[in-house]
């Protein structure tokens, strides 16, 4: 069924049928009714617009230190497949910015979202046949939503085991909000303590936001105690930067007086003084896997699994050492 056949059957021109299909004016009510009746009778549907040869990478905010690592991973696959990469920033949900409508209007080959997509946003992309993958999701997703994440629980366990192995017994954790990845890192920390026969002390766990200033405030409170911890594990590297600042202001030396372990391994932490021991989250590799998954879905290929978790590893540098009294 073609638009030309509809036009011939209705005794009108192709542009007239196009006006009816697109809801434009300039067509009499009688002609519009006749064309619409033929459209419904024959089940005619407008052919979908062809998708652009672009992968759209969507961030809520581009302030993160690890955005460059993600872009690098996406570019690696895009270059190999001779497609372009468009980076968009939606802004947080309570801000005015770009929306999923803008993305849908651009008809990208696929979408990688470095943030949670709402149910309505996912449905909107699916309705337009635009495949998507959620990168490092911050909330629980339905089983059929494609995602790529990291082994957060094992990362938290490895970080804490490292500190226990050095002889630390009062190990604090500055955790993050109740997002699944933060809870998994916290659970790994608690598991490693239990494995070592160490009791969990609720006052050594502080939940806060994932920014430097929040890590700083939490560390000031923890390190000002008379029975302060000898080691701190943070839910991300930015919090660890705040711990460094708080320790310095309180006259504590890292790692002589305090050992610190972060999570993410963004490039900048290797330049800190001392360089930060942290859990390496393979961001570029995760982005590569997410892009390959999205493109495969766009080609209509069957994939073995829509949810992938890539292994974390502990990168030991100079911010950890045995406690002074050992």
Short mmCIF file of C-alpha atoms in Angstrom, two decimals:
data_model
loop_
_atom_site.label_atom_id
_atom_site.label_comp_id
_atom_site.label_asym_id
_atom_site.label_seq_id
_atom_site.Cartn_x
_atom_site.Cartn_y
_atom_site.Cartn_z
CA UNK A 1 0.00 0.00 0.00
CA UNK A 2 1.41 3.35 -1.07
CA UNK A 3 0.41 6.98 -0.69
CA UNK A 4 0.07 7.13 -4.49
CA UNK A 5 -2.55 4.34 -4.43
CA UNK A 6 -4.53 6.18 -1.73
CA UNK A 7 -4.39 9.37 -3.82
CA UNK A 8 -5.56 7.59 -6.98
CA UNK A 9 -8.40 5.82 -5.16
CA UNK A 10 -9.60 9.09 -3.62
CA UNK A 11 -9.22 11.02 -6.86
CA UNK A 12 -6.85 13.55 -5.32
CA UNK A 13 -3.17 14.42 -5.57
CA UNK A 14 -0.38 12.88 -3.52
CA UNK A 15 0.28 16.23 -1.74
CA UNK A 16 -3.37 16.28 -0.64
CA UNK A 17 -3.04 12.85 0.95
CA UNK A 18 0.17 13.99 2.60
CA UNK A 19 -1.65 16.97 4.12
CA UNK A 20 -4.29 14.63 5.57
CA UNK A 21 -1.66 12.25 6.97
CA UNK A 22 0.20 15.10 8.65
CA UNK A 23 -2.91 16.92 9.90
CA UNK A 24 -2.29 20.04 7.87
CA UNK A 25 -4.93 22.49 6.62
CA UNK A 26 -5.87 23.25 3.02
CA UNK A 27 -8.13 20.22 2.52
CA UNK A 28 -11.93 20.35 2.48
CA UNK A 29 -13.81 18.38 5.11
CA UNK A 30 -15.36 16.14 2.45
CA UNK A 31 -12.03 15.31 0.83
CA UNK A 32 -10.35 14.79 4.23
CA UNK A 33 -13.11 12.35 5.25
CA UNK A 34 -12.79 10.41 1.98
CA UNK A 35 -9.01 10.13 2.25
CA UNK A 36 -9.15 9.14 5.92
CA UNK A 37 -11.71 6.44 5.15
CA UNK A 38 -9.39 4.93 2.53
CA UNK A 39 -6.41 5.16 4.87
CA UNK A 40 -8.27 3.26 7.58
CA UNK A 41 -9.77 0.74 5.17
CA UNK A 42 -6.41 -0.23 3.72
CA UNK A 43 -4.50 0.07 7.01
CA UNK A 44 -1.99 2.50 5.53
CA UNK A 45 0.80 3.65 7.86
CA UNK A 46 3.38 6.30 7.19
CA UNK A 47 6.79 4.69 6.71
CA UNK A 48 9.05 5.45 9.67
CA UNK A 49 11.66 8.10 9.20
CA UNK A 50 15.08 6.62 8.66
CA UNK A 51 17.29 6.83 11.72
CA UNK A 52 20.36 9.01 11.63
CA UNK A 53 23.78 7.38 11.64
CA UNK A 54 24.47 8.61 15.17
CA UNK A 55 24.71 7.16 18.67
CA UNK A 56 23.29 9.60 21.22
CA UNK A 57 25.01 9.53 24.61
CA UNK A 58 22.77 11.11 27.23
CA UNK A 59 24.01 12.44 30.58
CA UNK A 60 21.87 14.05 33.26
CA UNK A 61 24.88 16.16 34.18
CA UNK A 62 28.27 16.43 32.50
CA UNK A 63 30.13 17.53 35.62
CA UNK A 64 31.33 14.04 36.50
CA UNK A 65 35.06 13.39 36.29
CA UNK A 66 34.45 10.05 34.59
CA UNK A 67 32.41 11.38 31.65
CA UNK A 68 35.52 11.46 29.45
CA UNK A 69 36.18 7.76 30.10
CA UNK A 70 32.63 6.89 29.04
CA UNK A 71 32.84 9.03 25.90
CA UNK A 72 36.13 7.34 25.02
CA UNK A 73 34.53 3.90 25.20
CA UNK A 74 31.56 4.92 23.07
CA UNK A 75 33.81 6.55 20.47
CA UNK A 76 35.87 3.38 20.22
CA UNK A 77 32.86 1.38 18.98
CA UNK A 78 31.37 4.22 16.94
CA UNK A 79 34.60 4.71 15.00
CA UNK A 80 34.77 1.02 14.21
CA UNK A 81 31.18 1.08 12.92
CA UNK A 82 31.60 4.40 11.07
CA UNK A 83 28.88 6.20 12.99
CA UNK A 84 28.90 9.52 14.81
CA UNK A 85 28.48 10.26 18.52
CA UNK A 86 26.22 13.00 19.85
CA UNK A 87 26.58 13.93 23.53
CA UNK A 88 23.50 15.44 25.23
CA UNK A 89 22.93 16.77 28.72
CA UNK A 90 19.34 16.53 29.94
CA UNK A 91 19.88 18.21 33.28
CA UNK A 92 18.40 16.94 36.52
CA UNK A 93 14.70 16.13 36.68
CA UNK A 94 13.87 19.43 38.44
CA UNK A 95 15.69 21.60 35.90
CA UNK A 96 14.68 22.95 32.51
CA UNK A 97 16.73 21.43 29.73
CA UNK A 98 16.63 19.01 26.86
CA UNK A 99 14.11 16.17 27.04
CA UNK A 100 13.64 12.76 25.53
CA UNK A 101 11.40 14.45 22.93
CA UNK A 102 14.50 16.17 21.54
CA UNK A 103 16.30 12.85 21.33
CA UNK A 104 13.36 11.11 19.64
CA UNK A 105 13.15 13.94 17.12
CA UNK A 106 16.78 13.40 16.13
CA UNK A 107 16.10 9.69 15.39
CA UNK A 108 19.51 8.39 16.56
CA UNK A 109 20.63 4.87 15.71
CA UNK A 110 20.52 4.10 19.44
CA UNK A 111 20.64 5.83 22.83
CA UNK A 112 23.02 5.26 25.74
CA UNK A 113 21.75 6.83 28.94
CA UNK A 114 24.24 7.54 31.73
CA UNK A 115 21.36 7.96 34.13
CA UNK A 116 18.07 6.34 34.82
CA UNK A 117 15.46 6.61 32.09
CA UNK A 118 11.96 6.92 33.49
CA UNK A 119 9.34 4.39 32.47
CA UNK A 120 7.68 7.02 30.26
CA UNK A 121 11.00 7.83 28.57
CA UNK A 122 11.72 4.17 27.92
CA UNK A 123 8.26 3.68 26.44
CA UNK A 124 8.69 6.72 24.21
CA UNK A 125 11.96 5.40 22.78
CA UNK A 126 10.51 1.91 22.31
CA UNK A 127 7.46 3.30 20.52
CA UNK A 128 9.74 4.96 17.97
CA UNK A 129 11.85 1.85 17.53
CA UNK A 130 14.96 3.46 19.02
CA UNK A 131 16.99 0.90 21.00
CA UNK A 132 18.55 2.07 24.26
CA UNK A 133 20.88 0.82 26.98
CA UNK A 134 21.12 2.23 30.52
CA UNK A 135 24.72 2.74 31.65
CA UNK A 136 25.48 2.04 35.33
CA UNK A 137 21.82 2.32 36.48
CA UNK A 138 21.12 4.06 39.75
CA UNK A 139 17.73 2.40 40.31
CA UNK A 140 16.26 -1.06 39.92
CA UNK A 141 15.18 -1.77 36.35
CA UNK A 142 12.62 -4.20 34.93
CA UNK A 143 14.19 -7.46 33.75
CA UNK A 144 13.77 -6.61 30.07
CA UNK A 145 15.56 -3.24 30.18
CA UNK A 146 19.09 -3.47 28.73
CA UNK A 147 21.87 -2.19 30.99
CA UNK A 148 25.60 -2.39 31.60
CA UNK A 149 26.96 -2.03 35.12
CA UNK A 150 29.88 -3.11 37.31
CA UNK A 151 30.39 -5.64 40.11
CA UNK A 152 29.80 -3.14 42.87
CA UNK A 153 29.38 -5.69 45.65
CA UNK A 154 32.67 -7.38 44.88
CA UNK A 155 34.36 -4.00 44.65
CA UNK A 156 33.19 -3.04 48.13
CA UNK A 157 34.28 -6.41 49.45
CA UNK A 158 37.74 -6.15 47.85
CA UNK A 159 38.34 -2.65 49.23
CA UNK A 160 37.42 -3.68 52.76
CA UNK A 161 39.38 -6.95 52.60
CA UNK A 162 42.44 -4.92 51.63
CA UNK A 163 42.10 -2.72 54.71
CA UNK A 164 41.44 -5.71 56.98
CA UNK A 165 44.49 -7.43 55.53
CA UNK A 166 46.63 -4.43 56.49
CA UNK A 167 45.51 -4.82 60.10
CA UNK A 168 42.78 -2.20 60.37
CA UNK A 169 39.92 -2.97 62.74
CA UNK A 170 38.05 0.34 62.94
CA UNK A 171 37.13 0.81 59.30
CA UNK A 172 34.55 3.46 58.48
CA UNK A 173 32.53 3.73 55.31
CA UNK A 174 31.20 6.92 53.79
CA UNK A 175 28.37 5.52 51.70
CA UNK A 176 26.03 7.16 49.21
CA UNK A 177 22.26 7.47 48.72
CA UNK A 178 20.10 4.33 48.64
CA UNK A 179 20.78 3.63 44.97
CA UNK A 180 21.38 -0.05 44.14
CA UNK A 181 25.06 0.47 43.29
CA UNK A 182 25.73 2.33 46.56
CA UNK A 183 23.87 -0.30 48.56
CA UNK A 184 25.86 -3.04 46.80
CA UNK A 185 29.17 -1.35 47.70
CA UNK A 186 27.99 -0.99 51.31
CA UNK A 187 26.88 -4.62 51.38
CA UNK A 188 30.31 -5.72 50.12
CA UNK A 189 31.94 -3.69 52.93
CA UNK A 190 29.69 -5.28 55.56
CA UNK A 191 30.31 -8.76 54.14
CA UNK A 192 34.09 -8.34 54.35
CA UNK A 193 33.84 -7.17 57.98
CA UNK A 194 31.69 -10.16 58.89
CA UNK A 195 34.07 -12.48 57.06
CA UNK A 196 36.93 -11.13 59.21
CA UNK A 197 34.93 -11.55 62.42
CA UNK A 198 34.66 -7.79 62.93
CA UNK A 199 31.43 -6.41 64.37
CA UNK A 200 29.53 -3.82 62.39
CA UNK A 201 29.50 -0.48 64.18
CA UNK A 202 26.59 1.63 62.92
CA UNK A 203 28.32 4.86 63.93
CA UNK A 204 31.15 4.06 61.49
CA UNK A 205 28.79 4.14 58.48
CA UNK A 206 27.74 7.54 57.19
CA UNK A 207 25.32 7.90 54.29
CA UNK A 208 25.60 11.09 52.29
CA UNK A 209 25.71 12.39 48.72
CA UNK A 210 28.45 11.48 46.25
CA UNK A 211 30.22 14.84 46.03
CA UNK A 212 33.52 16.10 47.47
CA UNK A 213 31.87 18.46 49.94
CA UNK A 214 29.70 15.69 51.36
CA UNK A 215 32.68 13.38 51.77
CA UNK A 216 34.49 16.23 53.51
CA UNK A 217 31.65 16.87 55.98
CA UNK A 218 31.28 13.16 56.79
CA UNK A 219 35.02 12.78 57.27
CA UNK A 220 35.23 15.82 59.57
CA UNK A 221 32.65 14.22 61.82
CA UNK A 222 34.25 10.75 61.77
CA UNK A 223 37.83 11.94 62.24
CA UNK A 224 37.04 14.39 65.05
CA UNK A 225 36.04 11.56 67.40
CA UNK A 226 38.37 10.38 70.14
CA UNK A 227 37.90 6.82 68.89
CA UNK A 228 38.26 7.80 65.25
CA UNK A 229 38.61 5.12 62.58
CA UNK A 230 42.05 4.22 61.28
CA UNK A 231 40.73 3.68 57.74
CA UNK A 232 37.91 5.04 55.58
CA UNK A 233 36.34 3.45 52.51
CA UNK A 234 34.26 5.80 50.38
CA UNK A 235 31.49 5.05 47.88
CA UNK A 236 33.27 7.03 45.16
CA UNK A 237 36.48 8.92 44.47
CA UNK A 238 34.94 12.37 44.88
CA UNK A 239 34.06 11.59 48.48
CA UNK A 240 37.64 10.41 48.98
CA UNK A 241 38.90 13.80 47.81
CA UNK A 242 36.80 15.32 50.60
CA UNK A 243 38.33 12.88 53.11
CA UNK A 244 41.82 14.03 52.09
CA UNK A 245 40.82 17.65 52.71
CA UNK A 246 39.31 16.88 56.13
CA UNK A 247 42.33 14.82 57.21
CA UNK A 248 44.72 17.56 56.17
CA UNK A 249 42.79 20.18 58.16
CA UNK A 250 42.80 17.93 61.25
CA UNK A 251 46.55 17.37 61.00
CA UNK A 252 46.27 13.71 59.98
CA UNK A 253 48.71 12.22 57.49
CA UNK A 254 47.62 9.76 54.81
CA UNK A 255 48.43 6.86 55.10
CA UNK A 256 50.49 7.23 58.32
CA UNK A 257 47.49 8.26 60.45
CA UNK A 258 44.63 7.28 58.15
CA UNK A 259 44.22 4.90 55.23
CA UNK A 260 41.75 5.84 52.49
CA UNK A 261 40.19 3.75 49.69
CA UNK A 262 37.89 5.19 47.03
CA UNK A 263 35.75 3.73 44.26
CA UNK A 264 35.75 4.42 40.47
CA UNK A 265 39.45 5.06 39.73
CA UNK A 266 38.97 8.22 37.73
CA UNK A 267 42.31 9.27 36.16
CA UNK A 268 42.85 12.27 38.43
CA UNK A 269 43.15 10.21 41.64
CA UNK A 270 46.48 8.79 40.49
CA UNK A 271 47.84 12.35 40.77
CA UNK A 272 46.63 12.98 44.32
CA UNK A 273 49.14 13.29 47.16
CA UNK A 274 49.46 10.48 48.02
CA UNK A 275 47.97 8.64 45.02
CA UNK A 276 44.64 7.08 45.98
CA UNK A 277 44.04 3.37 46.42
CA UNK A 278 40.66 2.75 44.80
CA UNK A 279 38.36 0.21 43.20
CA UNK A 280 38.79 0.40 39.45
CA UNK A 281 35.47 0.60 37.66
CA UNK A 282 36.24 -0.11 33.98
CA UNK A 283 34.23 2.81 32.61
CA UNK A 284 35.62 2.78 29.07
CA UNK A 285 35.12 -0.99 28.79
CA UNK A 286 31.59 -0.67 30.17
CA UNK A 287 30.81 2.07 27.64
CA UNK A 288 32.21 -0.08 24.84
CA UNK A 289 30.02 -3.02 25.87
CA UNK A 290 26.95 -0.77 26.21
CA UNK A 291 27.45 0.67 22.72
CA UNK A 292 27.95 -2.74 21.14
CA UNK A 293 24.81 -4.01 22.90
CA UNK A 294 22.73 -1.04 21.74
CA UNK A 295 23.89 -1.40 18.12
CA UNK A 296 23.18 -5.13 18.16
CA UNK A 297 19.66 -4.46 19.42
CA UNK A 298 19.25 -1.85 16.68
CA UNK A 299 20.18 -4.44 14.07
CA UNK A 300 17.50 -6.74 15.43
CA UNK A 301 20.02 -9.33 16.60
CA UNK A 302 19.28 -11.74 19.41
CA UNK A 303 21.59 -11.06 22.35
CA UNK A 304 22.51 -13.65 24.94
CA UNK A 305 21.69 -11.30 27.82
CA UNK A 306 20.39 -7.76 28.10
CA UNK A 307 22.05 -7.10 31.47
CA UNK A 308 25.85 -7.09 31.77
CA UNK A 309 28.08 -6.58 34.79
CA UNK A 310 31.79 -6.04 34.17
CA UNK A 311 34.32 -6.94 36.87
CA UNK A 312 35.89 -4.32 39.12
CA UNK A 313 39.47 -4.63 40.40
CA UNK A 314 41.33 -3.04 43.29
CA UNK A 315 44.09 -0.59 42.33
CA UNK A 316 46.51 -0.31 45.27
CA UNK A 317 48.49 2.92 45.49
CA UNK A 318 49.99 4.89 48.37
CA UNK A 319 46.96 5.96 50.44
CA UNK A 320 46.78 2.72 52.43
CA UNK A 321 49.18 1.23 55.00
CA UNK A 322 49.02 -0.73 58.27
CA UNK A 323 47.66 1.28 61.21
CA UNK A 324 50.24 2.94 63.46
CA UNK A 325 49.65 0.67 66.45
CA UNK A 326 50.27 -2.53 64.44
#
